[in-house]
Short mmCIF file of C-alpha atoms and ligand atoms in Angstrom, two decimals:
data_model
loop_
_atom_site.label_atom_id
_atom_site.label_comp_id
_atom_site.label_asym_id
_atom_site.label_seq_id
_atom_site.Cartn_x
_atom_site.Cartn_y
_atom_site.Cartn_z
CA MET N 1 27.79 -15.69 -16.17
CA THR N 2 25.26 -13.26 -14.70
CA PRO N 3 21.74 -14.02 -15.93
CA SER N 4 20.02 -11.08 -17.62
CA PRO N 5 17.40 -9.34 -15.42
CA LEU N 6 13.92 -10.84 -15.46
CA PRO N 7 11.42 -8.92 -17.62
CA PHE N 8 8.79 -9.31 -14.87
CA ARG N 9 8.97 -9.38 -11.09
CA ILE N 10 6.15 -10.00 -8.63
CA GLY N 11 5.96 -8.02 -5.41
CA TYR N 12 3.87 -8.80 -2.33
CA GLY N 13 3.24 -6.80 0.83
CA GLU N 14 1.05 -6.89 3.92
CA ASP N 15 0.19 -4.38 6.59
CA ALA N 16 -2.14 -4.19 9.56
CA HIS N 17 -3.06 -1.56 12.11
CA ARG N 18 -5.12 -1.63 15.27
CA LEU N 19 -8.15 0.66 15.25
CA ALA N 20 -9.08 3.03 18.07
CA PRO N 21 -11.65 5.80 18.55
CA GLY N 22 -10.76 9.42 18.01
CA ARG N 23 -8.41 8.88 15.07
CA PRO N 24 -8.94 9.41 11.35
CA LEU N 25 -9.01 6.37 9.08
CA VAL N 26 -7.18 6.86 5.78
CA LEU N 27 -6.92 4.06 3.23
CA GLY N 28 -5.21 4.44 -0.12
CA GLY N 29 -4.92 8.16 0.52
CA VAL N 30 -8.73 8.44 0.86
CA SER N 31 -10.27 9.59 4.15
CA ILE N 32 -13.02 7.19 5.22
CA PRO N 33 -15.79 9.54 6.35
CA GLN N 34 -18.01 7.02 8.17
CA ALA N 35 -15.19 5.48 10.20
CA GLU N 36 -15.80 5.62 13.94
CA ARG N 37 -12.23 4.48 14.59
CA GLY N 38 -8.88 5.07 12.94
CA ALA N 39 -5.50 3.41 12.74
CA VAL N 40 -3.13 3.49 15.69
CA ALA N 41 0.19 4.26 14.03
CA HIS N 42 3.35 6.31 14.12
CA SER N 43 2.62 7.66 10.62
CA ASP N 44 -0.87 8.42 9.29
CA GLY N 45 -1.50 4.65 9.47
CA ASP N 46 -2.57 4.17 5.86
CA ALA N 47 -2.34 0.36 5.69
CA VAL N 48 -3.13 0.32 1.95
CA LEU N 49 -0.19 2.53 1.07
CA HIS N 50 2.09 0.67 3.48
CA ALA N 51 1.24 -2.76 2.01
CA LEU N 52 1.62 -1.40 -1.51
CA ALA N 53 4.99 0.21 -0.75
CA ASP N 54 6.21 -3.09 0.72
CA ALA N 55 4.97 -4.91 -2.39
CA LEU N 56 6.99 -2.58 -4.62
CA LEU N 57 10.11 -3.03 -2.50
CA SER N 58 9.79 -6.80 -2.17
CA GLY N 59 9.41 -7.21 -5.94
CA LEU N 60 13.00 -6.11 -6.39
CA SER N 61 14.32 -7.48 -3.08
CA LEU N 62 14.76 -3.96 -1.70
CA GLY N 63 13.71 -4.78 1.86
CA ASP N 64 10.68 -3.22 3.54
CA ILE N 65 9.43 0.20 4.56
CA GLY N 66 10.48 -0.36 8.18
CA GLN N 67 14.10 -0.06 7.04
CA TYR N 68 13.51 3.27 5.34
CA TYR N 69 10.97 4.69 7.80
CA PRO N 70 11.63 3.16 11.25
CA ASP N 71 8.76 3.84 13.66
CA THR N 72 11.31 4.74 16.34
CA ASP N 73 12.29 7.88 14.42
CA PRO N 74 10.35 10.93 15.67
CA ALA N 75 10.92 12.61 12.29
CA HIS N 76 8.37 10.18 10.82
CA ALA N 77 5.56 10.94 13.31
CA GLY N 78 2.33 11.69 11.45
CA LEU N 79 4.09 11.10 8.13
CA ASP N 80 1.90 11.27 5.01
CA SER N 81 2.14 7.72 3.70
CA ARG N 82 1.98 8.91 0.10
CA GLU N 83 5.58 9.96 0.71
CA ILE N 84 6.46 6.36 1.67
CA LEU N 85 4.80 4.97 -1.44
CA MET N 86 6.47 7.49 -3.73
CA HIS N 87 9.84 6.70 -2.19
CA ALA N 88 9.35 2.98 -2.88
CA LEU N 89 8.19 3.74 -6.42
CA ARG N 90 11.28 5.88 -7.03
CA LEU N 91 13.57 3.05 -5.88
CA VAL N 92 11.83 0.68 -8.31
CA GLN N 93 12.01 3.15 -11.20
CA GLU N 94 15.71 3.79 -10.55
CA ARG N 95 16.24 0.08 -11.23
CA ASN N 96 14.38 0.37 -14.55
CA TYR N 97 11.14 -1.29 -13.50
CA VAL N 98 7.61 0.16 -13.43
CA PRO N 99 4.37 -1.26 -12.00
CA ALA N 100 2.08 -2.83 -14.63
CA ASN N 101 -0.84 -3.56 -12.32
CA ALA N 102 -1.65 -3.88 -8.65
CA ALA N 103 -4.15 -6.04 -6.78
CA LEU N 104 -5.13 -5.46 -3.17
CA VAL N 105 -7.34 -7.03 -0.53
CA VAL N 106 -8.51 -4.82 2.34
CA THR N 107 -9.98 -6.62 5.35
CA LEU N 108 -12.10 -4.37 7.56
CA ASP N 109 -15.31 -5.19 9.42
CA ARG N 110 -16.73 -1.65 9.58
CA PRO N 111 -17.53 0.56 7.81
CA LYS N 112 -18.24 -1.13 4.48
CA LEU N 113 -15.83 0.28 1.91
CA GLY N 114 -17.57 -0.82 -1.31
CA PRO N 115 -18.85 2.69 -2.12
CA LEU N 116 -15.26 3.99 -1.96
CA ARG N 117 -13.75 1.33 -4.24
CA ARG N 118 -13.48 3.60 -7.27
CA ALA N 119 -12.11 6.53 -5.28
CA ILE N 120 -9.42 4.35 -3.69
CA ALA N 121 -8.51 2.61 -6.97
CA ARG N 122 -8.34 5.92 -8.82
CA ASN N 123 -6.13 7.45 -6.16
CA LEU N 124 -3.76 4.48 -6.21
CA ALA N 125 -3.68 4.52 -10.01
CA THR N 126 -2.74 8.20 -9.97
CA LEU N 127 0.04 7.62 -7.45
CA LEU N 128 1.46 4.65 -9.39
CA ASP N 129 0.96 6.24 -12.83
CA LEU N 130 -1.45 3.47 -13.85
CA LYS N 131 -4.95 3.40 -15.34
CA ASP N 132 -7.90 2.88 -12.98
CA THR N 133 -8.47 -0.52 -14.60
CA GLU N 134 -4.93 -1.59 -13.67
CA VAL N 135 -5.64 -1.35 -9.94
CA GLY N 136 -7.96 -3.95 -8.42
CA VAL N 137 -9.22 -3.44 -4.88
CA SER N 138 -11.20 -6.14 -3.05
CA PHE N 139 -12.90 -5.71 0.31
CA LYS N 140 -13.40 -8.44 2.87
CA THR N 141 -14.57 -8.55 6.45
CA SER N 142 -12.81 -10.63 9.07
CA GLU N 143 -16.21 -12.16 9.99
CA GLY N 144 -15.64 -10.82 13.48
CA LEU N 145 -12.24 -12.49 13.88
CA ALA N 146 -10.37 -9.17 13.93
CA PRO N 147 -12.94 -6.40 14.43
CA ASP N 148 -10.33 -4.03 15.88
CA HIS N 149 -7.93 -4.19 12.96
CA VAL N 150 -7.54 -3.16 9.38
CA GLN N 151 -5.40 -5.52 7.31
CA VAL N 152 -4.21 -5.13 3.74
CA ARG N 153 -2.52 -7.52 1.32
CA ALA N 154 -1.08 -6.18 -1.92
CA THR N 155 0.59 -7.59 -5.00
CA VAL N 156 2.19 -5.70 -7.86
CA LEU N 157 3.59 -6.86 -11.17
CA LEU N 158 6.77 -4.99 -12.08
CA VAL N 159 7.85 -4.80 -15.70
CA ARG N 160 11.38 -4.04 -16.81
CA VAL N 161 11.70 -1.03 -19.09
CA ALA N 162 14.62 -0.05 -21.29
CA GLY N 163 17.37 1.79 -19.51
ZN1 ZN F 201 1.35 0.44 8.39
#
């Protein structure tokens, strides 16, 4: 007998990018104006959206974004990562699940992102069709352990809807 689908599924994703001068830094779809360095990446290097997309996919055992957007494919160069997130969200919705809330931890030594918390949370909420209060974003520094990287960890709770 096949068990009925779980009403809730947890998803978890991580992403990290090396930082280098002369590149823009975009996190959660928000340009970080004070950043002196940006992500080295094949796409736009938005580690927040990458971790979140992987969290959505992992929640339903759908693999990871590397399978859908391999970094060896020149067609994905400079890709807007909102497209990656929306693709992952579509795959989840097609299986009759929607995100109920998301929680993220962004580890970056500089610049301090606290002033951008609301802008990032609001942008993520809009993309995921959630309320601002359903997206929690925490900021940490690496305490100098990884000053040349941005790292993001993301969890989402997926809820089954009728369908
Ligand atoms: Zn990435």
